[in-house]
PDB file of C-alpha atoms and ligand atoms in Angstrom:
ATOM      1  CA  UNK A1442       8.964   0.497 -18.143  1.00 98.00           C
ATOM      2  CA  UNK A1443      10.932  -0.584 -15.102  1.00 98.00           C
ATOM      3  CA  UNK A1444       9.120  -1.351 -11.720  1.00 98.00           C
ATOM      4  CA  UNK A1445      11.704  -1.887  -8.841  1.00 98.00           C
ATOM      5  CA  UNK A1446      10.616  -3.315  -5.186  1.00 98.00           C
ATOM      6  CA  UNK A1447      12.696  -1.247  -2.070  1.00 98.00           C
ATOM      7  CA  UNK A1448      12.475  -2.770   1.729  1.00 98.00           C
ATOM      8  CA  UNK A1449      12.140  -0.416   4.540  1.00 98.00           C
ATOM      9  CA  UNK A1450      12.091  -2.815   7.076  1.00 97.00           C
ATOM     10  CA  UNK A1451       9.996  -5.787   8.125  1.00 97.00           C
ATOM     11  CA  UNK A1452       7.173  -5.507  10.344  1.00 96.00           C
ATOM     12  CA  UNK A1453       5.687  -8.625  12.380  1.00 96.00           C
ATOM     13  CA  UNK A1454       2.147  -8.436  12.850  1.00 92.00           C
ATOM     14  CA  UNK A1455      -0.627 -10.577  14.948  1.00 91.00           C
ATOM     15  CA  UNK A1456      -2.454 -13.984  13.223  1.00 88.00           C
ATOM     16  CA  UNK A1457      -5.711 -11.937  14.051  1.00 86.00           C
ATOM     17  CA  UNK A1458      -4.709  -9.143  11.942  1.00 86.00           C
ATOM     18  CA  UNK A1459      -3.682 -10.961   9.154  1.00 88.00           C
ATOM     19  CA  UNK A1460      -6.814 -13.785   9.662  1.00 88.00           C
ATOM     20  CA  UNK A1461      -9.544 -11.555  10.643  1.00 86.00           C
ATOM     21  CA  UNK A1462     -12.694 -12.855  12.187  1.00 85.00           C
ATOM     22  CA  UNK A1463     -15.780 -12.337  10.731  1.00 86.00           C
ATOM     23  CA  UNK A1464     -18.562 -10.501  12.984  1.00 85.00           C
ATOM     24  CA  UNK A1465     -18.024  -8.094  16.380  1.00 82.00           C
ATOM     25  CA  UNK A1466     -14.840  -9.200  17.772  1.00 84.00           C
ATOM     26  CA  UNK A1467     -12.678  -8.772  14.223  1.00 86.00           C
ATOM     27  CA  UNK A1468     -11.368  -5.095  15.854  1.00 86.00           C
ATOM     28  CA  UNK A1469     -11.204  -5.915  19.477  1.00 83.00           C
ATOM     29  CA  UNK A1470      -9.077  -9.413  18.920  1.00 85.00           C
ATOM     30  CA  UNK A1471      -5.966  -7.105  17.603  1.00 85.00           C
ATOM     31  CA  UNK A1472      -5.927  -5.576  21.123  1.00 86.00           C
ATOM     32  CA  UNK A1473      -5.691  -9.378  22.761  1.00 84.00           C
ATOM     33  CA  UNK A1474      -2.635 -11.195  23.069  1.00 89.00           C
ATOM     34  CA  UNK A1475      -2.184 -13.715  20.297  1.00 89.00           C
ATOM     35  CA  UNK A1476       0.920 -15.070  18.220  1.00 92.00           C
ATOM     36  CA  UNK A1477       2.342 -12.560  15.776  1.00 92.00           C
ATOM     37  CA  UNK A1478       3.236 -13.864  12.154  1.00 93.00           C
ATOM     38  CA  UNK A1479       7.167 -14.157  10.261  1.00 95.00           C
ATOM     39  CA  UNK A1480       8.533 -11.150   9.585  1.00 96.00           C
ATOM     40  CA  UNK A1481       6.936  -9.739   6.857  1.00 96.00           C
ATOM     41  CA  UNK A1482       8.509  -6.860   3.815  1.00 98.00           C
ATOM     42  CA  UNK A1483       7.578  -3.393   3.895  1.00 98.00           C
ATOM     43  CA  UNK A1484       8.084  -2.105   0.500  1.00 98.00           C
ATOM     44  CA  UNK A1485       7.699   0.349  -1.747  1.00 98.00           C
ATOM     45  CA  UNK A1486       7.746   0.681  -5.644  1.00 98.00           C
ATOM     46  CA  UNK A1487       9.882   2.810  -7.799  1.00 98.00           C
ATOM     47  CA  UNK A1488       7.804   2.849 -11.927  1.00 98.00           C
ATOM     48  CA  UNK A1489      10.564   4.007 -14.084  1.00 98.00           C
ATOM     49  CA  UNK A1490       8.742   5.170 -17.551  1.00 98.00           C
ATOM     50  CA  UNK A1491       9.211   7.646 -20.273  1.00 96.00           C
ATOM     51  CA  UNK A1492      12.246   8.975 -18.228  1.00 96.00           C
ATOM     52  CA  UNK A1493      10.398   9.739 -15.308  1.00 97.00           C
ATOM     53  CA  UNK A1494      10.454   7.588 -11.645  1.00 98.00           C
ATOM     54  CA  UNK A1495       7.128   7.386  -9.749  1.00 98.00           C
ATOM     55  CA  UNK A1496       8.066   6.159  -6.146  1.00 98.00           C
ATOM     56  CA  UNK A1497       4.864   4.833  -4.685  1.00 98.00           C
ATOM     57  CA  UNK A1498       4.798   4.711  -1.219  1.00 98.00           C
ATOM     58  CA  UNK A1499       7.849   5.863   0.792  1.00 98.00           C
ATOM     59  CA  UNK A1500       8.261   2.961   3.661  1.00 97.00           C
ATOM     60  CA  UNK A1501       8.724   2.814   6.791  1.00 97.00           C
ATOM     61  CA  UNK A1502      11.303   4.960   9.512  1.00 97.00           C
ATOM     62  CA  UNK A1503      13.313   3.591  12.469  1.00 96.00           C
ATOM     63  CA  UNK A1504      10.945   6.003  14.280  1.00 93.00           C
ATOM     64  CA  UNK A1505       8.387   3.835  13.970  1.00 92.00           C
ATOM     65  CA  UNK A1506       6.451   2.415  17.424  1.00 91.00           C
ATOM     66  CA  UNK A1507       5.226  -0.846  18.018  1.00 91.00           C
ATOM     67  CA  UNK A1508       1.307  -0.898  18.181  1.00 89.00           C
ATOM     68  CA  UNK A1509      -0.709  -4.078  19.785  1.00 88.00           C
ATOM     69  CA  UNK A1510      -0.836  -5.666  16.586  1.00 88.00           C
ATOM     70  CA  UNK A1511       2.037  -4.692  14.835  1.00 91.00           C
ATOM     71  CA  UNK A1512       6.141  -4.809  15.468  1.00 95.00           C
ATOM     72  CA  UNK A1513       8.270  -3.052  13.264  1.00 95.00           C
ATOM     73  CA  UNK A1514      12.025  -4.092  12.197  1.00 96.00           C
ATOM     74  CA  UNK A1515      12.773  -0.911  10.741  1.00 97.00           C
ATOM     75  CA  UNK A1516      16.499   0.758  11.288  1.00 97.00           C
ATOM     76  CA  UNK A1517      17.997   3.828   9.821  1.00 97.00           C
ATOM     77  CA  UNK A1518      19.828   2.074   7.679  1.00 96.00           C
ATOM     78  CA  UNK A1519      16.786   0.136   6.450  1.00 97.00           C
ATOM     79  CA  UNK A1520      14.980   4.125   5.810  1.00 98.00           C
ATOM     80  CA  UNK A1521      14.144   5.056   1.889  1.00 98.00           C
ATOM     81  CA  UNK A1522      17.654   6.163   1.021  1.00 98.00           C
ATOM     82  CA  UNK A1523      19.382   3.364   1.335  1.00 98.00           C
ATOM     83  CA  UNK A1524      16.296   1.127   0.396  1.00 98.00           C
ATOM     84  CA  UNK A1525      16.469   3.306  -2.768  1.00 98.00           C
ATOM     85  CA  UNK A1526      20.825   3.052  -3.132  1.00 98.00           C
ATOM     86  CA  UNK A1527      20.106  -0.530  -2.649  1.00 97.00           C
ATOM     87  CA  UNK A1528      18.174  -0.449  -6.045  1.00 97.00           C
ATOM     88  CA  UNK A1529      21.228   2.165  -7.485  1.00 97.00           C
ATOM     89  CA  UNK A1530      18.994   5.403  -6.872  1.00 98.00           C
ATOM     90  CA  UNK A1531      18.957   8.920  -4.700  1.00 97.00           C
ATOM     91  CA  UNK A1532      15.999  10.368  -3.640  1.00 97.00           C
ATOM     92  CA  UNK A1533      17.077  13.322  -5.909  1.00 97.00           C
ATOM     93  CA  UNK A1534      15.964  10.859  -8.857  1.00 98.00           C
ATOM     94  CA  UNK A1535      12.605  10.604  -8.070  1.00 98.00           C
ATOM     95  CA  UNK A1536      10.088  12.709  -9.888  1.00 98.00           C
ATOM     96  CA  UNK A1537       6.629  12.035  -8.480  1.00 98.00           C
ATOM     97  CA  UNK A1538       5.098  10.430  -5.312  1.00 98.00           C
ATOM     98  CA  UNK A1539       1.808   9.214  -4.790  1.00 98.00           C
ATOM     99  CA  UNK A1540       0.658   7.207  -2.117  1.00 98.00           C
ATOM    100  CA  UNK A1541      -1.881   4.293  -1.681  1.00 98.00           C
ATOM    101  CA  UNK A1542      -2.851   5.462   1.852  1.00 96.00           C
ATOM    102  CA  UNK A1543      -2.060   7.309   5.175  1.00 95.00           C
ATOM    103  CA  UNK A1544      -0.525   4.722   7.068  1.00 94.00           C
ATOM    104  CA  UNK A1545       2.916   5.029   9.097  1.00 93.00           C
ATOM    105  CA  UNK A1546       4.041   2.007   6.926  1.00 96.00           C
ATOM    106  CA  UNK A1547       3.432   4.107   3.833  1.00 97.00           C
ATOM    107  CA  UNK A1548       4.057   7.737   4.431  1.00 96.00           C
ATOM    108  CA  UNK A1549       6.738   8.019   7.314  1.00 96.00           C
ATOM    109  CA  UNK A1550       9.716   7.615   4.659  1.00 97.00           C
ATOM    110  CA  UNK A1551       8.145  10.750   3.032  1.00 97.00           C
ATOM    111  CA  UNK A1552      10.155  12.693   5.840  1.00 96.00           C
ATOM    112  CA  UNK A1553      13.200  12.120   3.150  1.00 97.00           C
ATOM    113  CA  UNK A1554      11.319  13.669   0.072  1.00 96.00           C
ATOM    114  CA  UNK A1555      11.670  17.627  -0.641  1.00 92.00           C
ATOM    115  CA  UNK A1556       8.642  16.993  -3.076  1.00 95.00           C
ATOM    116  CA  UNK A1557       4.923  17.159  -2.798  1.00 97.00           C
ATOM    117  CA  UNK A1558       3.291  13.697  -2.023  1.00 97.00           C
ATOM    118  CA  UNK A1559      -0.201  12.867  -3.930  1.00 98.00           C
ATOM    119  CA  UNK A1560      -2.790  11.593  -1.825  1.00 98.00           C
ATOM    120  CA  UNK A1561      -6.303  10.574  -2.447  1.00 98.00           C
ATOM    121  CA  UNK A1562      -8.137  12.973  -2.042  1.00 96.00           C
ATOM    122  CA  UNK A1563     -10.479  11.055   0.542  1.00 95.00           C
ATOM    123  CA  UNK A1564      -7.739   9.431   2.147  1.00 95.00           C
ATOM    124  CA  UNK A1565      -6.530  12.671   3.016  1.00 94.00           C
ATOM    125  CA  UNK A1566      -9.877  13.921   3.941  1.00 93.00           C
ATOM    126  CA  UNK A1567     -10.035  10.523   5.958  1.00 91.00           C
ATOM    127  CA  UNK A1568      -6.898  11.603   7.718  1.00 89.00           C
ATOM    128  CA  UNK A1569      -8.130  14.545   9.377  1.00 87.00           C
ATOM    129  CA  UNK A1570     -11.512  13.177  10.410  1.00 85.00           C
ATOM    130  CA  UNK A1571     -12.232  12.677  14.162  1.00 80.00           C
ATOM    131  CA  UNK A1572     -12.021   9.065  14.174  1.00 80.00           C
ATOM    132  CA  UNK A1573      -8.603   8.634  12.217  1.00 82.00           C
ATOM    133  CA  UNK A1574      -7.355  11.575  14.404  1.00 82.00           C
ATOM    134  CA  UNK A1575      -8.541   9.379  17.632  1.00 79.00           C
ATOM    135  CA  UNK A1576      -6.495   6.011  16.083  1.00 77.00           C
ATOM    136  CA  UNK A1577      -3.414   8.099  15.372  1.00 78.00           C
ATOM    137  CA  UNK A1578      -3.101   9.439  18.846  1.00 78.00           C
ATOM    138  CA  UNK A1579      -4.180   6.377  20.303  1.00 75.00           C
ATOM    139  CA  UNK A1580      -1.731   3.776  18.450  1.00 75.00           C
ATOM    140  CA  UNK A1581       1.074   6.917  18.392  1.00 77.00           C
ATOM    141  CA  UNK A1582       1.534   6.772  14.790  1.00 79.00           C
ATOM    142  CA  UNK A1583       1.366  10.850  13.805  1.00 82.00           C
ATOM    143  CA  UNK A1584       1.255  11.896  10.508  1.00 88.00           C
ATOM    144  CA  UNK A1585       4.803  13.089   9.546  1.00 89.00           C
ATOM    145  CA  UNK A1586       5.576  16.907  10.034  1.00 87.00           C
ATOM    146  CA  UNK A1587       7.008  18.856   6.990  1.00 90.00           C
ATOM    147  CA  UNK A1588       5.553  16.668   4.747  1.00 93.00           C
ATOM    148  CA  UNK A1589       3.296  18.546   1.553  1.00 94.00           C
ATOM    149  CA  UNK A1590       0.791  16.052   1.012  1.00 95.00           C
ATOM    150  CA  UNK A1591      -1.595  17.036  -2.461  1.00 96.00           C
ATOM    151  CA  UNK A1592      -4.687  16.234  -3.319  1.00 97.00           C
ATOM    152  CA  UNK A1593      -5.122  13.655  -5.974  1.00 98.00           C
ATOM    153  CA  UNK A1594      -8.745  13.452  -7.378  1.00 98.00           C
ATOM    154  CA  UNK A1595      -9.720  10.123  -8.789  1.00 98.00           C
ATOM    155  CA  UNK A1596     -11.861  12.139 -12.001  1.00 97.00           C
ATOM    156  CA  UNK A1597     -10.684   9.955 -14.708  1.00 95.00           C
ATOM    157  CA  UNK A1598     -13.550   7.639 -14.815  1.00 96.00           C
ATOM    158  CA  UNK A1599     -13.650   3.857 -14.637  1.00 98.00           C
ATOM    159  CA  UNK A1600     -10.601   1.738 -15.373  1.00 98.00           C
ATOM    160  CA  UNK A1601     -11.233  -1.872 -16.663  1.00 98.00           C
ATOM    161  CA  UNK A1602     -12.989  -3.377 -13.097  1.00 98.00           C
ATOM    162  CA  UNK A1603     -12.572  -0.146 -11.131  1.00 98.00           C
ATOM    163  CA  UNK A1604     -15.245   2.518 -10.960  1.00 97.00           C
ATOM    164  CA  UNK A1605     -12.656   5.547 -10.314  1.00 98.00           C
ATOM    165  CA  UNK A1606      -9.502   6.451 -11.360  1.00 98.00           C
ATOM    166  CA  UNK A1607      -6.473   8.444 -12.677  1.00 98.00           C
ATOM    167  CA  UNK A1608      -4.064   8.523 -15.177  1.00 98.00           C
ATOM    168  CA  UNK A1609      -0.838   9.338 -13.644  1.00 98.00           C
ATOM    169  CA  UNK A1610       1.922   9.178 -17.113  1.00 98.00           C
ATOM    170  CA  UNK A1611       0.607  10.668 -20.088  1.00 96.00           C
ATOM    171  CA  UNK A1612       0.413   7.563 -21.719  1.00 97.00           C
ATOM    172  CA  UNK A1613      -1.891   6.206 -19.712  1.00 97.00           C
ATOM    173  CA  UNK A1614      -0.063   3.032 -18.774  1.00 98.00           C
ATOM    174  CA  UNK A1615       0.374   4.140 -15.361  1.00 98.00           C
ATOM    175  CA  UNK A1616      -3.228   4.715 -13.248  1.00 98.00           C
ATOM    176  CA  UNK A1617      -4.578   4.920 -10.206  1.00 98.00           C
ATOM    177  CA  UNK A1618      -7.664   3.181  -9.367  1.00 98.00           C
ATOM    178  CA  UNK A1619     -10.301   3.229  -6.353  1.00 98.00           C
ATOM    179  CA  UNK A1620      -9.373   0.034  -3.856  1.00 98.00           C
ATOM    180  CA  UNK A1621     -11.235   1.257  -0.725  1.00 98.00           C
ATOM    181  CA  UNK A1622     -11.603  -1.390   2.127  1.00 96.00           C
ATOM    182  CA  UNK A1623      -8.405  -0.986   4.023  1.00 95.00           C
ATOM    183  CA  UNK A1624      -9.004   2.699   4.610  1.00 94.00           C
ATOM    184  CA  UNK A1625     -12.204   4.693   2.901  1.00 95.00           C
ATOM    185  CA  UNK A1626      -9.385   6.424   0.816  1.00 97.00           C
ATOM    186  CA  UNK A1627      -7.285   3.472  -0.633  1.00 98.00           C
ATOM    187  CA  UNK A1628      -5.698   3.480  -3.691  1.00 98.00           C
ATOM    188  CA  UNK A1629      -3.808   1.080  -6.057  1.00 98.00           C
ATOM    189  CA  UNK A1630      -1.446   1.917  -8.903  1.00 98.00           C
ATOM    190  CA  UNK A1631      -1.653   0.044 -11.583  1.00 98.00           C
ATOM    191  CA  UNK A1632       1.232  -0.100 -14.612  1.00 98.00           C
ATOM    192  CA  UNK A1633       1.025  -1.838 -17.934  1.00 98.00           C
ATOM    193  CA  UNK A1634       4.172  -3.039 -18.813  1.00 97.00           C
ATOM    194  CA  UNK A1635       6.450  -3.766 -21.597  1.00 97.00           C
ATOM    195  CA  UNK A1636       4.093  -7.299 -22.304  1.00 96.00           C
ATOM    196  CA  UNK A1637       0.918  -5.245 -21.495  1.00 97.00           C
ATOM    197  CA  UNK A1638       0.889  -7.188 -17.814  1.00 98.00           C
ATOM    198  CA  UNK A1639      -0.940  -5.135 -15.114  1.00 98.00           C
ATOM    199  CA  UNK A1640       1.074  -4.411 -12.556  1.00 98.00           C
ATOM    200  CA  UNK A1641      -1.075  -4.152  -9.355  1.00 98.00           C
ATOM    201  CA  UNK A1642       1.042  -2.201  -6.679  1.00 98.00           C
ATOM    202  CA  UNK A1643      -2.094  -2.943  -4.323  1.00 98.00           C
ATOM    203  CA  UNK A1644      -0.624  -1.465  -1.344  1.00 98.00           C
ATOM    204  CA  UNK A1645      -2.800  -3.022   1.247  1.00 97.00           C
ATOM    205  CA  UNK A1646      -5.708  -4.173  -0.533  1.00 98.00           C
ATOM    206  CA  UNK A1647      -4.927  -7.375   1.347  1.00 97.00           C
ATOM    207  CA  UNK A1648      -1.998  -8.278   2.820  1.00 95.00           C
ATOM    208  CA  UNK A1649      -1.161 -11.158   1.018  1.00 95.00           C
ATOM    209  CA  UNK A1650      -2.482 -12.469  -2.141  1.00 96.00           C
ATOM    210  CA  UNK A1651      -4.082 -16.002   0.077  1.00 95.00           C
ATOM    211  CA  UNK A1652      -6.330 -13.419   1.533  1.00 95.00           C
ATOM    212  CA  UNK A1653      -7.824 -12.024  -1.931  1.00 97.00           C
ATOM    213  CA  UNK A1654      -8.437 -15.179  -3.143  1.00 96.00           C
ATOM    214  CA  UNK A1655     -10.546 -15.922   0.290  1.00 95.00           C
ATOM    215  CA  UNK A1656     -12.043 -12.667  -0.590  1.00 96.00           C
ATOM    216  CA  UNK A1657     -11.494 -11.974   2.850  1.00 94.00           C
ATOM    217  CA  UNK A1658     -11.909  -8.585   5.000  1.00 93.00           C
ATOM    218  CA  UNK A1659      -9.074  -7.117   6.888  1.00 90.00           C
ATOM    219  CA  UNK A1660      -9.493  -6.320  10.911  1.00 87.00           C
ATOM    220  CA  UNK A1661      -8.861  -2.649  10.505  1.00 87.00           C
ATOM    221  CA  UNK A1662     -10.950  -1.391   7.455  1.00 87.00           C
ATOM    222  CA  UNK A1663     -14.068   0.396   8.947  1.00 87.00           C
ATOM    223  CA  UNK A1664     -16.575  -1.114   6.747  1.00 92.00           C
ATOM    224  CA  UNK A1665     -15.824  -5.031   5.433  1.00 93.00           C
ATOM    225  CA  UNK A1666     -18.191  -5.049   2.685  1.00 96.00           C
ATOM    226  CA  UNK A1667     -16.424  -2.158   0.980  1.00 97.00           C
ATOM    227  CA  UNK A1668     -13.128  -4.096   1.370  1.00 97.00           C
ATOM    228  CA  UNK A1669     -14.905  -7.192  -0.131  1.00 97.00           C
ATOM    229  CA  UNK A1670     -16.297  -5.578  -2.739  1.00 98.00           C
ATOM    230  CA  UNK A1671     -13.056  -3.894  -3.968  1.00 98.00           C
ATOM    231  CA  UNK A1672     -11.731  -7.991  -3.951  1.00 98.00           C
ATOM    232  CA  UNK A1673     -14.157  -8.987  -6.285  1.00 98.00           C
ATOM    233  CA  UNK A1674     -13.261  -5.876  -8.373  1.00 98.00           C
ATOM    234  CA  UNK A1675      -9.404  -6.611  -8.084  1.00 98.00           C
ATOM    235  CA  UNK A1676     -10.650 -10.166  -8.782  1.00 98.00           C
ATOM    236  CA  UNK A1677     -12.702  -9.317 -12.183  1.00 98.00           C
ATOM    237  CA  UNK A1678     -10.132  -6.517 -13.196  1.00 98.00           C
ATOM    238  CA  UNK A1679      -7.455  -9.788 -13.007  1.00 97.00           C
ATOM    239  CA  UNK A1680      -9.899 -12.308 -15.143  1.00 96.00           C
ATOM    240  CA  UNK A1681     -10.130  -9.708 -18.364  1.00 97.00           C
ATOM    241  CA  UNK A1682      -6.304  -8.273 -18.161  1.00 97.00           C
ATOM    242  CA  UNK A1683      -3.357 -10.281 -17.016  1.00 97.00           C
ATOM    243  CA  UNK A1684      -2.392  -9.055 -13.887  1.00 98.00           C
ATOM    244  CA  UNK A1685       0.275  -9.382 -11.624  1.00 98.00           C
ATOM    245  CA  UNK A1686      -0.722  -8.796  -8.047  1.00 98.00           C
ATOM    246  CA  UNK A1687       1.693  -7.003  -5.720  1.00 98.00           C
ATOM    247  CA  UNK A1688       0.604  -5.989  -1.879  1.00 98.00           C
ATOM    248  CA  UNK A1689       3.361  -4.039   0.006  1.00 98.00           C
ATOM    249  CA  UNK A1690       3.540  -6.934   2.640  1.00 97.00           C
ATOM    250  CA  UNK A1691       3.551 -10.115   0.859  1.00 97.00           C
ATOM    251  CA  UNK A1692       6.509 -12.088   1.275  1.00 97.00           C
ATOM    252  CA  UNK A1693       5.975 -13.256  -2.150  1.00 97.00           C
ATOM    253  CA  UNK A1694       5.506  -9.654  -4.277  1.00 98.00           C
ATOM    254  CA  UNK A1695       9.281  -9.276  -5.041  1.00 98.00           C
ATOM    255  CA  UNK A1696       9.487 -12.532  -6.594  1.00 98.00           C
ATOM    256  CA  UNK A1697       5.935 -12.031  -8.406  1.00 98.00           C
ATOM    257  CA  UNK A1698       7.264  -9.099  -9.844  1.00 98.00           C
ATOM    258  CA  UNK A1699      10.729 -10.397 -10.707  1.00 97.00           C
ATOM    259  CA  UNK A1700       8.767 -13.269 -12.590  1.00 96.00           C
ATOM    260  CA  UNK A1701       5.882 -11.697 -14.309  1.00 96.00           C
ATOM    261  CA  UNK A1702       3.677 -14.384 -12.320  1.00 96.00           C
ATOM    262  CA  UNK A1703       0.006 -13.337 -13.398  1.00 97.00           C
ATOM    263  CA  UNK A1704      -3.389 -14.181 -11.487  1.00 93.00           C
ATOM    264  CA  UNK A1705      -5.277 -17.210 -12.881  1.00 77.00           C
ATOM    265  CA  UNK A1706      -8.512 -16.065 -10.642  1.00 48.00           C
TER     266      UNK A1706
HETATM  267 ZN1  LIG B 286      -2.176   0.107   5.932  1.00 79.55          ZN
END
């Protein structure tokens, strides 16, 4: 097994997004000036196993739009194909897709793809509720036209901490697990490596790994205790398997991965 990190971009995003409050002002403060943080990655994952690439997550696009929160450094030449030459690939070698939720971030790039693009099944549910549809129109971040987005159901049972998931490789070593919090639909892939490390693409579980081990909530996810409660899980899943924890915004996740650099939670 192979796991390679792409860059689309860099996005910039506000201290109050990335430190939420606690209590009734953690949405409203994203929407108040503040100081926005270092530019941060936005990747995505290529698993190469049993002769087959997985890309999870397809980036960002230059058509991206700054929201009140968030800036985006993302040019065409930053898009999925050349994130993907810059790791020696085509997007006519990737095999499968799955994604770890319906943000711009995380599907736009999917405008390269001719291929069907798993999705949670909730997540995608999620996407065409009322109040998602309200957010997308109000922060102008559409869900990409032309883009066949499939069901995935999470029927597989529990997996080590997780109480739903997936196998996605018929060995088993690659799986999707249940990490809602972020959005109600959230998903992480997990792949056990050559050494039998866990490889935790977490998406955005948390954006950094500082904020799982403060077990804190994001600003965005509708209901904090879920997101809590899937930290504790990612937490316990990382205390019984060694696991290597990689969110798709940490400035530290390429070099995690590079090194094998395990949780010690
Ligand atoms: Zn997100």
């Amino acid at each position: 097994m192979r796991i390679h990190a792409l860059t689309t971009g860099t996005v910039r995003v506000k201290q109050s997004f990335l430190f939420a409050a606690a209590g009734p002002t953690r949405q409203l403060r994203l929407f108040v000036p503040g100081d926005f943080s270092d530019r941060l990655p936005i990747h995505a994952w290529v698993v190469e196993h049993d002769g087959r690439r997985l890309l999870v997550d397809t980036g960002e696009t230059a058509a991206a739009r700054d929201i009140p929160f968030a800036r985006f450094d993302v040019k065409p030449s930053d898009e999925l194909p050349a994130a993907l030459a810059a790791a020696g690939m085509t997007v006519d070698d990737i095999d499968e897709v799955v994604l770890t939720h319906m943000h711009g971030d995380h599907m736009d790039g999917a405008v390269h793809l001719r291929l069907p693009v798993r999705v949670h099944d909730a997540e995608l549910a999620y996407s065409r509720s009322a109040a998602s549809r309200f957010f997308q129109r109000v922060l102008r971040q559409p869900i990409p036209a032309g883009v066949e987005f499939e069901p995935l159901a999470l029927d597989g049972g529990p997996f080590g901490a997780f109480e739903a998931s997936r196998p996605l490789s018929d060995d088993g070593r690659i799986v999707a697990v249940a990490t809602p919090g972020h959005t109600p639909g959230h998903i992480s892939i997990i792949c056990i490596d050559d050494e039998g490390r866990h490889m935790l693409l977490a998406g955005d579980a948390t954006d950094t790994l500082e904020q799982l081990l403060a077990r804190r909530h994001d600003a965005v996810g509708p209901k904090p205790a879920v997101h809590v409660a899937t930290l504790e899980r990612i937490l316990a899943h990382a205390r019984e398997n060694p696991t290597v924890y990689l969110p798709s915004h940490d400035v530290d996740s390429a070099a995690r991965l590079r090194d094998g650099t395990t949780l010690s939670a």
